[in-house]
Coordinates of C-alpha atoms and ligand atoms in Angstrom, one line a residue:
X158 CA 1.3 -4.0 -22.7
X159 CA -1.5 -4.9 -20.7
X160 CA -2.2 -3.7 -17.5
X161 CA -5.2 -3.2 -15.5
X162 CA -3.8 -3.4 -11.8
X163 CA -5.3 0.3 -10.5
X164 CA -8.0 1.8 -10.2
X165 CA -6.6 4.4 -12.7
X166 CA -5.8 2.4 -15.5
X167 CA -7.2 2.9 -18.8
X168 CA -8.6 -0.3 -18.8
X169 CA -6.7 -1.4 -19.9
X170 CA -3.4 0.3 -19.9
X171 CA -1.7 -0.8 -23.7
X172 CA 0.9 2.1 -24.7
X173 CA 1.7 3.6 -21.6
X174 CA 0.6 3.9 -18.1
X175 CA -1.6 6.2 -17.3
X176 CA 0.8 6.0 -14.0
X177 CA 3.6 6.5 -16.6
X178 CA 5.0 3.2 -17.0
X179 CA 6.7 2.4 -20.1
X180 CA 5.3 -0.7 -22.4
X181 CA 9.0 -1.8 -22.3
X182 CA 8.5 -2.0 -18.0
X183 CA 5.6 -3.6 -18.0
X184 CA 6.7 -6.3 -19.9
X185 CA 9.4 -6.9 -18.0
X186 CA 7.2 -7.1 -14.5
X187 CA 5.2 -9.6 -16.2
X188 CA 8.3 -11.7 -17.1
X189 CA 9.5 -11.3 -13.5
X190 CA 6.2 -12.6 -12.3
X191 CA 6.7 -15.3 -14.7
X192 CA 10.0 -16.0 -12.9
X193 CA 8.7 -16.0 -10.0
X194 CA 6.0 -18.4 -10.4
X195 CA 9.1 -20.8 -11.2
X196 CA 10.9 -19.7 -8.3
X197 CA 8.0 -20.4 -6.3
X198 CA 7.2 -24.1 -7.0
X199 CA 10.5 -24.6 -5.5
X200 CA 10.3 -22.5 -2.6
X201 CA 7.0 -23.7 -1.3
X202 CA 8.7 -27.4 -1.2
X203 CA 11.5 -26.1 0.6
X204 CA 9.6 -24.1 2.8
X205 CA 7.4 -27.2 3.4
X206 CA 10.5 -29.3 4.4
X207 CA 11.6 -26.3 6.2
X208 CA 15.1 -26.2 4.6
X209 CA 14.0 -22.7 2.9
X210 CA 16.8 -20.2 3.2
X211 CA 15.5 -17.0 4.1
X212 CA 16.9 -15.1 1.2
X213 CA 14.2 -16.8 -1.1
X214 CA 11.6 -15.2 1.3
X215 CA 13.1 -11.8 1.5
X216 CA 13.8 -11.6 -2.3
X217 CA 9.9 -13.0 -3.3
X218 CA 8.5 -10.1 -1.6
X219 CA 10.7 -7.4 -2.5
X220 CA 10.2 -8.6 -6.1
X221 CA 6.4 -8.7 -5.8
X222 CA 6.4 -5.2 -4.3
X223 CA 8.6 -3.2 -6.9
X224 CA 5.6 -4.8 -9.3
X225 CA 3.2 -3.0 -7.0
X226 CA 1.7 0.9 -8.8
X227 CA 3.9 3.4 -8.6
X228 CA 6.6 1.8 -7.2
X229 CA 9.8 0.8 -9.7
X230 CA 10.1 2.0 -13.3
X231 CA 13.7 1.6 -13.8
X232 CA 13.5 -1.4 -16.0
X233 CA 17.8 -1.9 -14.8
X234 CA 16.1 -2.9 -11.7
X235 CA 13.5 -5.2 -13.0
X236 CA 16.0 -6.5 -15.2
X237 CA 18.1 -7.8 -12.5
X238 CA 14.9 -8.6 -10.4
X239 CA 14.7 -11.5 -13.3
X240 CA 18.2 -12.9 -13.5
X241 CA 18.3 -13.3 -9.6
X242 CA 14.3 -15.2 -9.4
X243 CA 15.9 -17.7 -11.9
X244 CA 19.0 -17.7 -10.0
X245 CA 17.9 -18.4 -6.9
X246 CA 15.4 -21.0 -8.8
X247 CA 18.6 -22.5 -10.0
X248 CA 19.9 -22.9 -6.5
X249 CA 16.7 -24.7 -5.1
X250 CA 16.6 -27.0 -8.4
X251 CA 20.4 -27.9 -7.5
X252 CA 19.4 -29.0 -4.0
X253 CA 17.0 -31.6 -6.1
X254 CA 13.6 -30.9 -4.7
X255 CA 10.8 -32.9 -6.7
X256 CA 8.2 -31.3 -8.0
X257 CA 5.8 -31.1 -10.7
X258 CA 7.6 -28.8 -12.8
X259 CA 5.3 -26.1 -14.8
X260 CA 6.8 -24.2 -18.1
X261 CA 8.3 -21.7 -15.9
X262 CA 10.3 -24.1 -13.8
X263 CA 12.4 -24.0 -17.1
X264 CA 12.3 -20.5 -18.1
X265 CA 15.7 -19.3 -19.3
X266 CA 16.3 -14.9 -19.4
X267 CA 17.9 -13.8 -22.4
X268 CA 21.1 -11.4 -22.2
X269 CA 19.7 -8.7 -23.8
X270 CA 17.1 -6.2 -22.5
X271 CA 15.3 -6.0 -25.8
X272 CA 15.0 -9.7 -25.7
X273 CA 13.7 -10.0 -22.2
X274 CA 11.1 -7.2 -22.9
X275 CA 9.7 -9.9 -25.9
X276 CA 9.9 -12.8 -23.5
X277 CA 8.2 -10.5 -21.1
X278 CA 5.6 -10.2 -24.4
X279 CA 5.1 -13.9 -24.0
X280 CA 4.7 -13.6 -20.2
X281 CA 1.7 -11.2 -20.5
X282 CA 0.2 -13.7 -22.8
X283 CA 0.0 -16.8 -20.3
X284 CA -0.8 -14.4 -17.2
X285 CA -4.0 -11.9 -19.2
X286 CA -4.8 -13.8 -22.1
X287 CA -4.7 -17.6 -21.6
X288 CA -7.5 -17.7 -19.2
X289 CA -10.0 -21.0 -19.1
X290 CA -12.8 -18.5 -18.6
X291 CA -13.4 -14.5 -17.4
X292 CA -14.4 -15.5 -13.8
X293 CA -11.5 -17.6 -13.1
X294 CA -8.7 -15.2 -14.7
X295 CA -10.9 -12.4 -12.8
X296 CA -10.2 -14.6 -9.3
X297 CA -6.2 -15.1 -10.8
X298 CA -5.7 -11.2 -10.9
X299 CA -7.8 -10.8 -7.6
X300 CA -5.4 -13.0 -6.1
X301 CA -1.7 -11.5 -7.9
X302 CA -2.7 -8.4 -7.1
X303 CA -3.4 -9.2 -3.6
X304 CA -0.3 -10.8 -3.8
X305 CA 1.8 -7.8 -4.2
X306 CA -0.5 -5.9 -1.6
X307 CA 0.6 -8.2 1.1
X308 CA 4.0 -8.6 -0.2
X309 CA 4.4 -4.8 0.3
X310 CA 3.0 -5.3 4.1
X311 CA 5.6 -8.4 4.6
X312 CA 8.3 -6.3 3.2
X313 CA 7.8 -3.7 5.5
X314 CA 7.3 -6.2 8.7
X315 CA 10.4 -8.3 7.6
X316 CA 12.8 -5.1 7.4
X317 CA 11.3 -4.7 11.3
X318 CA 11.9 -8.2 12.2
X319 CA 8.3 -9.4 11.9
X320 CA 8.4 -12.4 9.8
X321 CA 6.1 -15.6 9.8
X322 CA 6.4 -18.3 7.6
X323 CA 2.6 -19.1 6.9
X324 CA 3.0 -15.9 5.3
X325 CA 5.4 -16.6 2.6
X326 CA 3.9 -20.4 2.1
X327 CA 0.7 -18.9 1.1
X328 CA 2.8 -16.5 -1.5
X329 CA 4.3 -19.5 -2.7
X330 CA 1.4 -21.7 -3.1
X331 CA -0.3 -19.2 -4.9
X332 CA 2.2 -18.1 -7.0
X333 CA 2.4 -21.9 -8.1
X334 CA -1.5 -22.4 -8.2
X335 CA -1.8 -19.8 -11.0
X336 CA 0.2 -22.0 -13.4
X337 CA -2.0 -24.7 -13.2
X338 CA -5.7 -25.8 -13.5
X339 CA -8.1 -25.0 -10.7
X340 CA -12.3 -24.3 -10.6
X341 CA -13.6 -21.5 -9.8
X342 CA -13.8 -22.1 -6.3
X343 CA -10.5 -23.3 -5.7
X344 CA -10.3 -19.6 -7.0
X345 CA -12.7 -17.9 -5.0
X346 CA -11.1 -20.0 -1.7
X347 CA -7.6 -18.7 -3.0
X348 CA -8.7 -14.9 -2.6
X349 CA -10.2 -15.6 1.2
X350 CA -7.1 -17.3 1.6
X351 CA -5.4 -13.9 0.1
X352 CA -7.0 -12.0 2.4
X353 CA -6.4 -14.3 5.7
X354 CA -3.2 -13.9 5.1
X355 CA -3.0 -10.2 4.2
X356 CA -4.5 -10.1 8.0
X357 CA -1.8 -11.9 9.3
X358 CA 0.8 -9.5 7.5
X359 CA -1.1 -6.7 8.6
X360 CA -0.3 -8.1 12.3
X361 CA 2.8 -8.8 11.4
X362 CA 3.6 -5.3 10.0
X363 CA 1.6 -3.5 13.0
X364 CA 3.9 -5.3 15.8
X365 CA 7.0 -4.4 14.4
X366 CA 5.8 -0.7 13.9
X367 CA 4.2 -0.7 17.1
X368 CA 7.1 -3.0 18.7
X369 CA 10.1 -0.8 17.8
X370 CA 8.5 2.9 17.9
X371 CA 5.8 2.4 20.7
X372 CA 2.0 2.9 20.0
X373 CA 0.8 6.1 18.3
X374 CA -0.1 9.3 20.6
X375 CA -2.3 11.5 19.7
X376 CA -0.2 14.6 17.9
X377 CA -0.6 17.7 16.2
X378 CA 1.4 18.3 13.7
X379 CA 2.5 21.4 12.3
X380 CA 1.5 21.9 8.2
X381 CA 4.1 25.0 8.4
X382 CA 7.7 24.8 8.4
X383 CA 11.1 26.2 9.7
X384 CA 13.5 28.5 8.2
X385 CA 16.3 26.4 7.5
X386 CA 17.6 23.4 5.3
X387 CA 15.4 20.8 4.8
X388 CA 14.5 17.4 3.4
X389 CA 11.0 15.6 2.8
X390 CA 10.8 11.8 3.0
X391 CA 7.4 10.1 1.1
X392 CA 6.2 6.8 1.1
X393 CA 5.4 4.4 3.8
X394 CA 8.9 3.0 5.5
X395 CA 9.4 3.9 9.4
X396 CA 12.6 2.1 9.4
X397 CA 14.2 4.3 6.2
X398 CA 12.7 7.5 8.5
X399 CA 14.0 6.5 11.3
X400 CA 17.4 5.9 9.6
X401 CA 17.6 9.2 8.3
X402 CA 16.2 11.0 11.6
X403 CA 19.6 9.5 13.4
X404 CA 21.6 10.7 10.1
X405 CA 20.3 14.2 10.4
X406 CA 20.9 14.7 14.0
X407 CA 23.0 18.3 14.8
X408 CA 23.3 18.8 11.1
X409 CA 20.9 21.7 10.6
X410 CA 18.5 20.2 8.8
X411 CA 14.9 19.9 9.4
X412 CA 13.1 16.6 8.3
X413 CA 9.4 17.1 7.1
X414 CA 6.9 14.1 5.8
X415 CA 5.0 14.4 2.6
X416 CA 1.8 11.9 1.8
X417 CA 1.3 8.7 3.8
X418 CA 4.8 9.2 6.4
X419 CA 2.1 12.0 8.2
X420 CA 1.3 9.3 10.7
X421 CA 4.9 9.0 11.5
X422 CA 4.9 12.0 14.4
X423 CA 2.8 10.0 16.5
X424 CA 5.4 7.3 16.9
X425 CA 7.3 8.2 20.4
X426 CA 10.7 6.6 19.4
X427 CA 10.3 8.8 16.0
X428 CA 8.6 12.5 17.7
X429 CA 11.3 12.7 19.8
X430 CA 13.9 13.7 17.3
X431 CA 13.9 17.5 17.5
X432 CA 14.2 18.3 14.1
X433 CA 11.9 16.1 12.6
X434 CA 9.0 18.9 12.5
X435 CA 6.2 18.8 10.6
X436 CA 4.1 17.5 7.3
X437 CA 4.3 19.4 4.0
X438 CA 1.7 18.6 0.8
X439 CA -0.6 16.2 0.7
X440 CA -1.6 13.1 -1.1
X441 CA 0.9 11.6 -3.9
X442 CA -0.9 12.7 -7.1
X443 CA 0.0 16.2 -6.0
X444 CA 3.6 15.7 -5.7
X445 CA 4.9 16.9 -8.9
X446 CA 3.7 20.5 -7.7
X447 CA 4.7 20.1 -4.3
X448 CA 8.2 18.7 -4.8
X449 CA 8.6 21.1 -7.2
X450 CA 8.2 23.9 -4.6
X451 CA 10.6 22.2 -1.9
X452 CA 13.5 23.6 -1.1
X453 CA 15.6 20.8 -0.2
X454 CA 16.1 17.2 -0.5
X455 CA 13.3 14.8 -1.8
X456 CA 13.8 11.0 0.1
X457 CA 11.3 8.7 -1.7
X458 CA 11.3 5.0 0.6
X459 CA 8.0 3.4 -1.2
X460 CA 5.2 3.8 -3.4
X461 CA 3.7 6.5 -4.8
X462 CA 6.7 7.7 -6.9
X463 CA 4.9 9.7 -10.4
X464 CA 7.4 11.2 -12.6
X465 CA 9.7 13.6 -11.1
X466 CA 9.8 16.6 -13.5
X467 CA 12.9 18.3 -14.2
X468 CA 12.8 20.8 -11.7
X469 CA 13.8 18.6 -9.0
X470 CA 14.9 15.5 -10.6
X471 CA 18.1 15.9 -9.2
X472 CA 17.0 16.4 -5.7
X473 CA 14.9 13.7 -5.1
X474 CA 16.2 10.2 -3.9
X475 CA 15.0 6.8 -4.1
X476 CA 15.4 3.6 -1.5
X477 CA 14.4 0.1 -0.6
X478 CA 12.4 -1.2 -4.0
X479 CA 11.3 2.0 -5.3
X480 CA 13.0 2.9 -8.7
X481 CA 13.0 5.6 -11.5
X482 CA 15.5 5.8 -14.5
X483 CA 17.8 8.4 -14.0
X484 CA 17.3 9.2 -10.4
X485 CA 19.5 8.3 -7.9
X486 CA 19.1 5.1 -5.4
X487 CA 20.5 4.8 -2.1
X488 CA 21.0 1.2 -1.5
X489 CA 22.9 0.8 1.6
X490 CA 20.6 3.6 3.7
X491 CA 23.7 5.7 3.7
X492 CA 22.0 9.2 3.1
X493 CA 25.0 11.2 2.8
X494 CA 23.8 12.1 -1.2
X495 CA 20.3 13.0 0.4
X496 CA 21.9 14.8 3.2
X497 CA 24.1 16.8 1.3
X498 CA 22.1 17.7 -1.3
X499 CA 19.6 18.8 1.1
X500 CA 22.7 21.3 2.6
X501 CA 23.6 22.5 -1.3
X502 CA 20.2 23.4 -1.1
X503 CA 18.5 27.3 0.0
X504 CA 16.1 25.4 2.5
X505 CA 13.1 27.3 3.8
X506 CA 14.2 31.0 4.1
X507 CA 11.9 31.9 7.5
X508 CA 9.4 30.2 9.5
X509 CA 6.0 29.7 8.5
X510 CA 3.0 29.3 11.0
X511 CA 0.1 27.6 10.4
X512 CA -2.8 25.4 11.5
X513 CA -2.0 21.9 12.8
X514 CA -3.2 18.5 12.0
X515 CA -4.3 15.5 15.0
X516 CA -2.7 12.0 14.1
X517 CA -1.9 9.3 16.1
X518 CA -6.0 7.8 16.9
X519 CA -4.2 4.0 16.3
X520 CA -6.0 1.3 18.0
X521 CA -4.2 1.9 21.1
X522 CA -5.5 5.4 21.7
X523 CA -8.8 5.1 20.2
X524 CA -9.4 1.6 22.8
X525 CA -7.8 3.5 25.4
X526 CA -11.0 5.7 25.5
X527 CA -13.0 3.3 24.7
X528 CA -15.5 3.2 28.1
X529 CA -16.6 7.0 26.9
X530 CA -17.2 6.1 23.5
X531 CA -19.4 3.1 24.3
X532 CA -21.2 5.9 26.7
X533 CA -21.5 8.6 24.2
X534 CA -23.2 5.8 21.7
X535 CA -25.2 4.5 24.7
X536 CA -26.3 7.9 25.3
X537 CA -27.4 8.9 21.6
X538 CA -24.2 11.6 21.8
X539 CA -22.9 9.8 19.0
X540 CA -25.2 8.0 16.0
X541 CA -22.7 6.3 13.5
X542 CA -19.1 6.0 12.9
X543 CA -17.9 6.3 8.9
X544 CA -14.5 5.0 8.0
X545 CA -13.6 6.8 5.3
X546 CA -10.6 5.8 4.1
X547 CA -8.1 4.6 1.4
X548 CA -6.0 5.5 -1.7
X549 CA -6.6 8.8 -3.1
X550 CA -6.0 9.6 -7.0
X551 CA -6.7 12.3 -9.3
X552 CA -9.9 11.3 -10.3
X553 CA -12.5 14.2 -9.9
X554 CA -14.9 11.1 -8.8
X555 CA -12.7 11.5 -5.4
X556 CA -14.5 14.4 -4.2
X557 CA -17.4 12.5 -3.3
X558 CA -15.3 11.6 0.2
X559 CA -14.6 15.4 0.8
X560 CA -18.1 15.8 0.4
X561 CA -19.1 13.2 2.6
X562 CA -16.8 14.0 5.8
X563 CA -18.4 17.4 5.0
X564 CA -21.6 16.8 5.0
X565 CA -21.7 13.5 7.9
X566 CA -23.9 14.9 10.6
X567 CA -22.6 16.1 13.6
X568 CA -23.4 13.4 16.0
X569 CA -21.0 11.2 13.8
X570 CA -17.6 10.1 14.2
X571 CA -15.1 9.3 11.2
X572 CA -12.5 7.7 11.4
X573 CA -9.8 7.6 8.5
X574 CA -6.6 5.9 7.1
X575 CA -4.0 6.0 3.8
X576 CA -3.4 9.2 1.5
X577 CA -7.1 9.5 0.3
X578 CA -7.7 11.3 4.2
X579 CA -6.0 14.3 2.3
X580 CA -9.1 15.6 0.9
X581 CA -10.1 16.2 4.7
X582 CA -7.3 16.4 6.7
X583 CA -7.2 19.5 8.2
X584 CA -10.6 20.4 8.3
X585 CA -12.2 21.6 11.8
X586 CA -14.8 18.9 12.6
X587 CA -15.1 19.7 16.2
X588 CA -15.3 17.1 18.8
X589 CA -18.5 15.2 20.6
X590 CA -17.9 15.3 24.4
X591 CA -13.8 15.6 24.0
X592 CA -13.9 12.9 21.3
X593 CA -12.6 14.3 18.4
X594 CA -14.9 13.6 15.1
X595 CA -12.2 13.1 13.1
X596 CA -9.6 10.7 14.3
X597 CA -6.9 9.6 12.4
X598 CA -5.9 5.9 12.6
X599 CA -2.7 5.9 10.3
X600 CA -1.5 4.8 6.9
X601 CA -2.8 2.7 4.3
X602 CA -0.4 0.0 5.9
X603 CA -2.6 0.2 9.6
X604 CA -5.5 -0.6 8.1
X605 CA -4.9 -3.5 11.1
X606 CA -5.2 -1.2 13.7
X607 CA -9.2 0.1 12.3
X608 CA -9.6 -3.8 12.2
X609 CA -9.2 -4.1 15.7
X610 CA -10.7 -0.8 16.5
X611 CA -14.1 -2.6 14.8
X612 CA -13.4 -6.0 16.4
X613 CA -13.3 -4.5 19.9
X614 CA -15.9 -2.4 19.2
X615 CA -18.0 -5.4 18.3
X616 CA -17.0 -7.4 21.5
X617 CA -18.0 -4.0 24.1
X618 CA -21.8 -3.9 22.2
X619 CA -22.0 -7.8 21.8
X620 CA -23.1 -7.6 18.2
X621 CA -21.3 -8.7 15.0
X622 CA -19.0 -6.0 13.2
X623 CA -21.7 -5.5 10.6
X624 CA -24.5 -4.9 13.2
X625 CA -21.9 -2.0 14.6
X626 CA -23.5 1.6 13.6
X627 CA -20.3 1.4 11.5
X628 CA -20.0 1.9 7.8
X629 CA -17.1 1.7 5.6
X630 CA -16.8 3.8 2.8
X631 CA -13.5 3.1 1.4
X632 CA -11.7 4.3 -1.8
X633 CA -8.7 2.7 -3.8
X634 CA -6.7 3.0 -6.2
X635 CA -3.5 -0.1 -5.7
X636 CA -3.0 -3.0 -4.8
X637 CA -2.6 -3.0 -0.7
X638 CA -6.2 -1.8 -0.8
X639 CA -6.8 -5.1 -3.3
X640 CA -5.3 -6.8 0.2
X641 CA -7.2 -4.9 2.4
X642 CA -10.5 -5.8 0.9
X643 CA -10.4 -9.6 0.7
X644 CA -8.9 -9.2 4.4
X645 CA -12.3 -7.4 4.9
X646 CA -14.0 -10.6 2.6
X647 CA -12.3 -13.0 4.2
X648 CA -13.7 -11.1 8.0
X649 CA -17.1 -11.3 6.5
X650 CA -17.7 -7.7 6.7
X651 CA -20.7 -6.5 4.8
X652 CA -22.3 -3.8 2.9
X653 CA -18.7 -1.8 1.8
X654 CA -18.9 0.9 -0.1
X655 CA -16.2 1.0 -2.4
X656 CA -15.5 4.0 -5.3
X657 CA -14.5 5.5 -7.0
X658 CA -15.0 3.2 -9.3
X659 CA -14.7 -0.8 -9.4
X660 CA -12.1 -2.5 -10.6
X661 CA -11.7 -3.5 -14.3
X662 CA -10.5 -6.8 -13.1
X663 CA -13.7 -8.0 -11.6
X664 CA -15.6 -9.9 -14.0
X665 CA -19.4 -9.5 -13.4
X666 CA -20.0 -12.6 -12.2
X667 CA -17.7 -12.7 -9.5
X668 CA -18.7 -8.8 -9.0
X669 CA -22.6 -10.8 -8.7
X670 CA -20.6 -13.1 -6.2
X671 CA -19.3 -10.2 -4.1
X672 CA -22.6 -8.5 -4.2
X673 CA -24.7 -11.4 -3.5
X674 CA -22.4 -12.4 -0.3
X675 CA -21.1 -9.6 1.1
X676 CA -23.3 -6.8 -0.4
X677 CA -20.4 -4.5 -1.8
X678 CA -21.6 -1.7 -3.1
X679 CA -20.3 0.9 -5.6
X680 CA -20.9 4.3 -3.8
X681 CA -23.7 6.7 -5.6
X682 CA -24.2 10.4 -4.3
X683 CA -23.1 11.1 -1.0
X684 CA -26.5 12.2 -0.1
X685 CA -27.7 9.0 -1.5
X686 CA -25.5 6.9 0.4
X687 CA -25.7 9.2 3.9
X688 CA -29.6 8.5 3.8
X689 CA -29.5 4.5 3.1
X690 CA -27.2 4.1 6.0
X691 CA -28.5 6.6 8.7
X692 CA -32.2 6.3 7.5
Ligands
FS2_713 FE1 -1.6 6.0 -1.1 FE2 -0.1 5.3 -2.8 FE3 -0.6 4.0 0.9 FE4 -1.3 3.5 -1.8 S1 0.5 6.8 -1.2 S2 -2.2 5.2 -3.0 O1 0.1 3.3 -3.1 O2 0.0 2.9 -0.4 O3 -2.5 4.3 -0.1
SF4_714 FE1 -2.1 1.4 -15.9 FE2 -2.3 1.3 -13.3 FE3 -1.0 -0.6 -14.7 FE4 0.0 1.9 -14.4 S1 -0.3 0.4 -12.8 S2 0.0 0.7 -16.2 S3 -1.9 3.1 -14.5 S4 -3.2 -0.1 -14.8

């Protein structure tokens, strides 16, 4: 195998994941990108024409995301992610669409597993290793991977409603693009273009969150929990929440939200449910210890899935395109298994008190104050806002971002988003003038909101975003972040500090590229960094 998608990998990844994913998996992700770089030089004809069913749409980004880290590593799943991309390829082919058919256009799956995992073999080979030169395969994997990122955010939207076509032609034409011959600025335009339309996704994903559950309030949520039965949902997926909140009503059971569903209790049409309580654990890498010490039902409705160890491998559930061998998947969002699990189960034996945490600082609430804040940076109250944000990992390079929420003067403001907040999240920071210091804008998958938190910003000071007394200092670790940042590109936001460290994928001239245009910066000490920005 060969795999270098994450900021974890072992650069790269050739016997098994560090994220655990077999060889045999692997493979068979690359064949289904394969497939669906045949599937796409179809679609984006038929899309064109706009005769595009919008099962082709729905499928193309389900199947990017279960490719996404920590996602699916059921190869079953993958397996029939295949056979239904050439299917549906078949289908458009029937309809007789011209186009200038590439190798894949003609790509047959074999019957057997063992003989898709060596076609998937042959897969790897065309997308890592058949590269015209380093700099233009570098901009290729920018692009896939940024592919996946905003497939996840499309997925998400599209389950909500939220669907735009530009969206899945850009998908499509790159998808098609990487089979063929292009410079390396067709390249370097493909990844703006990646991150334009990870923007658009973004909005997509951020009206039909904000469109079905109302805007984020400002909420404190409890890290303690309730005697009684209980399950704990992780991921990203309001809707699968949401599902289960209405499933749970009267039965006794307590819902709790583990890693990135924190920001969920600040959505009013999900906080009113009366037994969906409060947040247990903390950021995904911890899961196999907190899971372990759950007392109920596990729900798992995206990424980050790791391993789930024996102790509670048969408590924990998967949905939507999230997969592990072995463990069981709801498909049809009928919890009963989850539910009644979570019954068969002790649950928590007593209430526990304990501190709470503020979420809910979405673009909404944070502009809705705006007037002060403009008045407290007028008035020298506060000097600089940090976003520190992103994917957290197990790296021990992570605690540079404890350490630099820590140590960010007092007369700053940071603002935060995605699981790597958990290194912070319920420190005391105090507040400046009411304002809290620490505000919480949401998951990975609102990194739209901070955009327009920035944007306004911008407009009420009349300067650019990167004359703002704003810095980002942003970590990742998969592929949404890979989104996120040519959406940042793409905005022409400058001088990003990005750790913990950079991706293997970045060849160093386009890293030259990135440094010389939008000055991206690795990040250094935090003492080092804390002086360069606030002199
Ligand atoms: Fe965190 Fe993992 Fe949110 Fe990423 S829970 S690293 O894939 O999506 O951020
Ligand atoms: Fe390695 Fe990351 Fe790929 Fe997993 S997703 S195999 S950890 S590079």
């Amino acid at each position: 195998m060969f795999c270098r998608q994450c900021e974890q990998t072992a650069n790269p990844c050739t016997k098994l994941g560090v994220c655990g994913k077999q060889p045999d998996t692997a493979y068979l992700q690359d064949l289904l990108t394969y497939a669906l770089q045949g599937l796409a030089t179809y679609a984006k004809e038929e899309l064109k024409e706009g005769k595009l069913d919008s099962k082709v749409n729905r499928f193309t980004v389900e199947a990017l995301f279960s490719t996404l880290t920590n996602v699916n590593f059921d190869s079953e799943a993958i397996k029939n992610f295949i056979y239904e991309a050439v299917n549906l390829r078949e289908e458009l082919k029937g309809k007789g669409i011209k186009v200038q058919e590439t190798e894949a256009c003609n790509f047959k799956p074999a019957d057997s597993l063992e003989e898709l995992v060596k076609q998937g073999e042959d897969a790897n080979r065309k997308l890592f290793h058949s590269y015209q030169n380093e700099d233009i395969q570098s901009l290729k994997e920018i692009t896939l991977y940024s592919l996946r990122g905003i497939a996840a955010y499309a997925d998400h939207a599209a389950i909500l409603g939220k669907e735009d076509n530009s969206v899945y032609a850009f998908i499509y034409d790159a998808l098609d693009s990487m089979q063929r011959n292009g410079d390396l600025n067709f390249w370097l335009n493909m990844v703006l273009k990646a991150g334009e339309t990870n923007l658009r996704a973004m909005e997509l994903l951020d009206a039909a969150n904000t469109g079905r559950y109302g805007h984020p309030v400002p909420t404190a949520v409890p890290l303690g929990y309730k005697k009684g039965k209980a399950i704990v949902v992780s991921g990203h997926d309001l809707r699968d929440l949401e599902i289960l909140l209405k499933q749970t009503e009267g039965k006794g059971i307590y819902v709790y939200t583990h890693g990135e569903m924190l920001p969920c209790h600040a959505y009013p049409e999900l906080k009113k449910y009366k037994h969906f309580y409060g947040h247990y654990g903390t950021a995904w890498q911890n899961q196999q210890k907190e899971f372990a010490q759950f007392p109920g039902a596990i729900l798992m409705t995206t990424n980050c899935i790791i391993r789930p160890l024996d102790s509670y491998k048969d408590r924990i559930f998967t949905t939507g395109v999230v997969g592990w061998p072995g463990v069981k998947h709801i498909k049809d969002k009928d919890f009963t298994p989850v539910i009644e699990k979570a019954l068969e189960l002790p649950g928590f034996p007593e209430d526990k008190e304990s501190k709470t945490v503020m979420v809910g600082f979405a673009r909404n609430a944070v502009l809705g104050v705006a007037d002060k804040v403009i008045e407290l940076v007028k008035a020298g109250k506060i000097r600089h806002f940090f976003l520190v944000g992103g994917c957290d990992g197990a790296k021990p390079g992570r605690s540079y971002y404890t350490e630099f929420v820590e140590k960010a003067p007092q007369d700053t403001v940071i603002l935060t988003l995605a699981c790597g907040k958990f290194r912070f999240f319920d420190k005391e920071l105090g507040s400046i003038d009411g304002i809290p210091r620490l505000l919480d804008v949401g998951q990975c998958n609102d990194a739209y909101s901070a955009i327009q938190i920035a944007l306004a910003l911008s407009k009420a000071f009349n300067v650019g975003v990167n004359e703002l007394p704003l810095s980002l200092i942003l970590s990742w670790f998969e592929q949404k972040a890979v989104a996120i940042l040519t959406t940042l590109l793409y905005l022409g936001i400058k001088n990003i500090r990005l750790g913990p460290s950079l991706p293997a994928f970045v060849s160093p001239n386009v890293l030259k590229v990135l440094v010389d245009n939008f000055n991206i910066k690795p990040i250094k000490t935090v003492d080092e960094d804390l002086k360069e920005i606030l002199g």
